[in-house]
Coordinates of C-alpha atoms in Angstrom, one line a residue:
M1 CA -61.9 7.1 -58.1
K2 CA -61.9 5.5 -54.8
R3 CA -64.0 7.3 -52.4
I4 CA -64.4 7.2 -48.7
G5 CA -66.1 8.8 -45.8
L6 CA -64.0 10.7 -43.4
F7 CA -64.7 10.1 -39.7
L8 CA -62.8 12.4 -37.6
G9 CA -64.1 11.5 -34.0
C10 CA -63.6 14.3 -31.6
N11 CA -59.5 14.9 -30.0
I12 CA -58.7 15.5 -34.2
P13 CA -61.0 18.5 -34.7
L14 CA -61.0 19.6 -30.9
R15 CA -57.2 19.2 -30.2
R16 CA -55.0 18.4 -33.3
P17 CA -57.2 19.6 -36.6
D18 CA -53.4 19.9 -38.3
I19 CA -53.9 15.8 -38.2
E20 CA -57.5 16.6 -40.1
Y21 CA -55.3 19.0 -42.5
S22 CA -52.9 16.1 -43.4
M23 CA -55.3 13.4 -44.0
R24 CA -57.2 15.4 -46.1
Y25 CA -53.9 16.8 -48.3
V26 CA -52.7 12.8 -48.4
L27 CA -55.8 11.7 -49.8
N28 CA -56.4 14.7 -52.3
E29 CA -52.9 13.6 -53.5
L30 CA -53.6 10.1 -53.9
G31 CA -56.7 10.7 -55.9
V32 CA -59.0 9.8 -53.2
E33 CA -62.2 11.6 -53.3
I34 CA -63.7 12.6 -49.3
V35 CA -67.3 12.2 -48.7
E36 CA -67.8 14.4 -46.0
L37 CA -70.1 12.2 -43.0
D38 CA -72.4 15.1 -42.0
G39 CA -73.9 14.7 -38.7
A40 CA -71.4 12.1 -37.1
T41 CA -71.0 12.3 -33.6
C42 CA -68.4 10.5 -30.9
C43 CA -67.6 6.8 -32.0
P44 CA -68.3 6.6 -28.9
A45 CA -65.0 5.7 -27.0
F46 CA -64.2 3.3 -24.9
G47 CA -64.2 4.3 -20.8
T48 CA -67.5 5.8 -21.6
M49 CA -70.7 4.2 -23.0
P50 CA -69.2 0.9 -23.6
S51 CA -68.8 0.4 -19.8
I52 CA -72.1 0.9 -18.9
D53 CA -74.9 0.8 -21.5
L54 CA -73.8 -2.0 -24.8
V55 CA -77.2 -1.1 -26.5
G56 CA -76.5 2.7 -26.3
W57 CA -73.0 2.2 -27.1
C58 CA -73.7 0.5 -30.5
A59 CA -76.6 2.9 -31.1
G60 CA -74.1 5.5 -31.1
S61 CA -71.6 3.6 -33.3
A62 CA -74.2 2.4 -35.4
W63 CA -75.5 6.1 -36.1
N64 CA -72.2 7.1 -37.5
M65 CA -71.9 3.8 -39.6
A66 CA -75.4 4.2 -41.1
I67 CA -74.7 7.6 -42.2
A68 CA -71.7 6.4 -44.3
E69 CA -74.0 3.7 -45.5
E70 CA -76.5 6.3 -46.8
K71 CA -73.6 7.5 -48.8
G72 CA -72.0 4.4 -49.8
V73 CA -69.0 4.6 -48.8
D74 CA -66.7 3.1 -46.1
M75 CA -65.3 4.8 -43.5
I76 CA -61.5 6.1 -42.7
T77 CA -60.5 7.8 -39.4
G78 CA -57.0 8.7 -38.0
C79 CA -57.8 7.9 -33.9
G80 CA -57.4 4.5 -32.9
S81 CA -60.0 4.8 -30.2
C82 CA -62.3 5.6 -32.7
Y83 CA -61.2 2.9 -35.1
G84 CA -61.5 0.3 -32.3
S85 CA -64.5 1.2 -30.9
L86 CA -66.5 1.5 -34.3
N87 CA -65.0 -1.8 -35.5
E88 CA -65.9 -3.2 -31.7
A89 CA -69.4 -2.3 -32.1
R90 CA -70.1 -3.7 -35.5
Y91 CA -68.6 -7.0 -34.5
H92 CA -70.8 -6.9 -31.2
M93 CA -73.8 -6.6 -33.3
E94 CA -72.7 -9.3 -35.5
K95 CA -72.4 -11.5 -32.8
H96 CA -75.5 -10.4 -31.0
P97 CA -78.4 -9.9 -33.4
E98 CA -80.9 -9.3 -30.9
I99 CA -78.5 -6.1 -30.0
K100 CA -78.8 -5.0 -33.4
E101 CA -82.3 -5.3 -33.6
K102 CA -82.6 -2.9 -30.6
V103 CA -80.5 -0.4 -32.0
N104 CA -82.2 -0.1 -35.2
E105 CA -84.9 0.2 -33.1
I106 CA -83.6 3.5 -31.8
L107 CA -82.3 4.9 -34.9
G108 CA -85.7 3.9 -36.4
K109 CA -87.1 6.5 -34.5
V110 CA -85.0 9.3 -36.3
G111 CA -85.4 7.5 -39.8
K112 CA -82.4 5.8 -39.8
K113 CA -81.0 2.2 -40.1
Y114 CA -77.9 0.2 -39.8
K115 CA -77.4 -2.3 -42.4
G116 CA -73.9 -3.7 -41.5
V117 CA -72.4 -3.2 -44.5
V118 CA -69.8 -0.6 -43.8
K119 CA -66.2 -1.2 -43.4
I120 CA -64.1 0.8 -41.0
W121 CA -60.5 1.6 -41.7
N122 CA -57.7 3.5 -40.0
F123 CA -55.8 5.9 -41.8
Y124 CA -52.6 4.0 -42.2
N125 CA -54.2 0.6 -43.1
Y126 CA -56.3 2.6 -46.2
I127 CA -53.1 4.0 -47.3
Y128 CA -51.4 0.3 -47.1
E129 CA -54.0 -2.0 -48.8
E130 CA -56.0 0.3 -50.9
I131 CA -53.7 2.6 -52.3
G132 CA -50.5 0.7 -51.9
I133 CA -46.7 1.7 -50.8
E134 CA -46.0 2.0 -54.5
E135 CA -48.2 4.8 -55.3
V136 CA -47.4 6.5 -52.2
K137 CA -43.7 6.5 -53.4
K138 CA -44.8 8.2 -56.7
K139 CA -46.0 11.5 -54.5
V140 CA -42.9 11.8 -52.7
K141 CA -41.5 15.4 -53.2
Y142 CA -38.9 15.7 -50.1
P143 CA -38.1 12.2 -48.7
L144 CA -37.1 11.2 -45.2
N145 CA -33.4 11.5 -46.0
D146 CA -32.8 8.4 -43.7
I147 CA -34.5 9.9 -40.8
I148 CA -35.0 7.2 -37.7
C149 CA -38.1 6.6 -37.1
G150 CA -39.4 5.3 -33.6
T151 CA -42.8 4.1 -34.7
H152 CA -45.7 3.5 -32.4
V153 CA -48.8 1.7 -34.1
G154 CA -51.3 2.4 -31.0
C155 CA -52.9 -0.3 -28.9
H156 CA -56.6 0.0 -30.6
N157 CA -55.1 -0.1 -33.9
L158 CA -54.1 -3.8 -33.1
W159 CA -56.4 -5.4 -30.8
P160 CA -58.9 -6.5 -30.3
S161 CA -57.7 -8.1 -33.7
K162 CA -60.6 -10.6 -34.3
A163 CA -62.9 -7.6 -34.3
Y164 CA -61.0 -5.9 -37.2
S165 CA -61.6 -6.2 -41.0
T166 CA -58.1 -5.1 -41.9
N167 CA -54.9 -5.4 -39.7
D168 CA -51.2 -6.2 -39.6
D169 CA -50.6 -9.7 -40.6
N170 CA -49.1 -10.2 -37.5
V171 CA -50.5 -8.3 -34.8
F172 CA -47.4 -9.0 -32.6
K173 CA -45.0 -8.0 -35.1
P174 CA -46.7 -5.0 -36.8
T175 CA -44.7 -3.8 -40.1
R176 CA -47.3 -1.5 -42.0
I177 CA -46.2 1.7 -40.3
K178 CA -42.6 1.0 -40.4
E179 CA -42.8 -0.1 -44.0
I180 CA -44.6 3.2 -44.9
C181 CA -41.5 5.2 -43.4
E182 CA -39.1 3.2 -45.1
A183 CA -41.0 4.0 -48.4
V184 CA -40.8 7.5 -48.0
G185 CA -37.1 7.4 -47.3
G186 CA -36.7 6.8 -43.9
K187 CA -35.6 4.2 -41.3
A188 CA -37.8 2.3 -38.8
P189 CA -35.7 -0.2 -36.7
W190 CA -37.4 -2.6 -34.2
Y191 CA -36.8 -2.1 -31.1
S192 CA -38.3 -4.2 -27.7
T193 CA -41.3 -1.9 -26.4
I194 CA -42.6 -1.2 -29.8
L195 CA -45.8 -3.2 -28.2
D196 CA -46.0 -1.7 -25.3
C197 CA -49.1 1.0 -24.4
C198 CA -48.3 5.0 -24.4
G199 CA -50.6 5.1 -21.5
M200 CA -52.7 7.3 -22.9
G201 CA -56.9 6.9 -22.4
A202 CA -58.3 6.2 -19.0
L203 CA -55.1 5.8 -17.3
G204 CA -54.0 9.3 -18.4
S205 CA -57.4 10.7 -17.0
L206 CA -57.4 9.0 -13.9
A207 CA -53.6 8.5 -13.0
K208 CA -51.7 10.9 -15.2
E209 CA -48.2 10.2 -13.2
K210 CA -48.8 6.3 -13.6
S211 CA -49.6 6.7 -17.3
W212 CA -46.6 9.0 -18.0
A213 CA -44.6 6.6 -16.2
L214 CA -45.7 3.8 -18.9
W215 CA -44.8 6.1 -21.8
R216 CA -41.6 7.5 -20.2
R217 CA -40.4 3.6 -19.7
K218 CA -41.4 2.7 -23.5
V219 CA -39.7 5.6 -25.1
N220 CA -36.6 5.4 -22.9
K221 CA -36.1 1.7 -24.0
M222 CA -36.7 2.8 -27.4
I223 CA -34.3 5.7 -27.3
E224 CA -31.5 3.3 -25.8
E225 CA -31.8 0.6 -28.7
I226 CA -32.5 3.1 -31.7
N227 CA -31.9 6.3 -31.1
P228 CA -35.0 7.9 -33.1
E229 CA -34.9 11.3 -34.5
L230 CA -38.8 11.3 -34.8
F231 CA -41.6 9.6 -33.5
V232 CA -44.2 8.6 -35.9
T233 CA -47.6 6.9 -34.3
G234 CA -50.7 5.8 -36.0
C235 CA -53.1 7.0 -33.7
S236 CA -54.3 11.2 -32.9
S237 CA -54.6 10.0 -29.5
C238 CA -51.2 8.5 -28.9
L239 CA -49.8 11.8 -30.7
L240 CA -51.1 13.9 -27.8
R241 CA -49.2 11.9 -25.6
Y242 CA -45.7 11.7 -27.6
D243 CA -46.0 15.5 -28.3
N244 CA -48.2 17.6 -26.0
D245 CA -47.6 15.5 -23.2
Q246 CA -43.8 15.1 -24.2
A247 CA -43.7 18.9 -23.8
L248 CA -45.3 18.8 -20.3
M249 CA -43.0 16.7 -19.1
K250 CA -40.2 18.3 -20.6
K251 CA -41.3 21.4 -18.6
E252 CA -41.9 19.7 -15.5
G253 CA -38.4 18.1 -15.3
L254 CA -39.2 14.4 -15.7
I255 CA -37.5 14.1 -19.1
D256 CA -33.9 15.5 -20.5
F257 CA -35.0 14.8 -24.4
E258 CA -37.2 16.6 -26.8
I259 CA -38.0 14.5 -29.8
P260 CA -40.7 15.3 -32.3
A261 CA -43.8 13.7 -33.0
V262 CA -46.0 13.3 -35.8
H263 CA -49.0 11.0 -36.9
I264 CA -48.5 9.1 -39.8
A265 CA -51.0 11.3 -41.8
Q266 CA -48.6 13.9 -41.1
L267 CA -45.5 12.9 -42.1
L268 CA -46.6 11.9 -45.5
A269 CA -48.5 14.9 -45.6
L270 CA -44.8 16.5 -45.4
V271 CA -43.1 14.4 -47.9
M272 CA -45.9 15.3 -50.2
G273 CA -45.3 18.8 -50.0
A274 CA -47.9 20.1 -47.7
E275 CA -47.0 23.6 -45.7
P276 CA -45.7 22.8 -42.6
E277 CA -47.5 25.4 -40.7
K278 CA -50.7 23.7 -41.4
A279 CA -49.5 19.9 -41.6
V280 CA -47.9 20.1 -37.9
G281 CA -48.7 23.5 -37.0
L282 CA -50.0 22.8 -33.5
A283 CA -46.9 21.0 -32.7
E284 CA -45.5 21.4 -29.3
V285 CA -42.3 19.8 -29.3
P286 CA -40.0 22.0 -31.9
I287 CA -40.0 20.2 -35.3
D288 CA -38.3 22.5 -37.4
G289 CA -35.1 20.0 -37.3
I290 CA -37.0 17.5 -38.8
I291 CA -38.5 19.7 -41.6
T292 CA -35.4 21.1 -42.3
K293 CA -33.7 17.8 -42.7
I294 CA -36.7 16.6 -44.9
K295 CA -36.6 19.7 -47.3
G296 CA -32.7 18.5 -47.9
G297 CA -30.9 20.6 -45.3
K298 CA -28.5 19.6 -42.2

């Protein structure tokens, strides 16, 4: 049986624990043993420690990775920011062994050591590479019935690609989430703004209107070109923009559409038979119509 350490980060348990439920449900359905990373903390995310203290940032990341190393497992996360930050810290310590040495001096004070042998996966890359699409197909109970998916991978799932040990073959034309959506019965056409940022992150915190404008530009073009019925993202932070912030924009009259959004783990949980109330119960944009269609309704 495959084993993997589940790294939740901050946003998933704080704001979208339905993603955690979905990841656990899907991994269990696929026969993967989840190992709890007790004591794990913030990744730490971009815009915080990486901006002011490289050693402190690497020490925080190394703490998390050391927990996984002690348990003899790699790590999986549903958050693109966590995926990026952990991988970049690992890469940075590989390129700068003097920082790794300082990090281990810090960790040594609490009886830990970072070896540098752990691999960090995001959810969809793990499913794609370690499980395989054919195995996923075997677990589908409710196919998507040709639902048109507007896929959004998330910036930190793709770049900086040289720091990542697993990624799309072509990070400028990512296909893995598209292939997963299609494997479970959906359609996921290419559209011209697929690589554009959703505006989440530091910009969303410091200049909300500008970040929302970025998202609207991206999505309006997507709607014009492929008219999606469902947004599907590979990142929990991006989901907050596509679902929670979309609902706010609709309320404020900034958009005239309502398109439900899910994390790729939630999508797989739904098609594998998870209870919608648990898998997508915190969605703010109404999603009942999509659930009905998945389960064979009109």
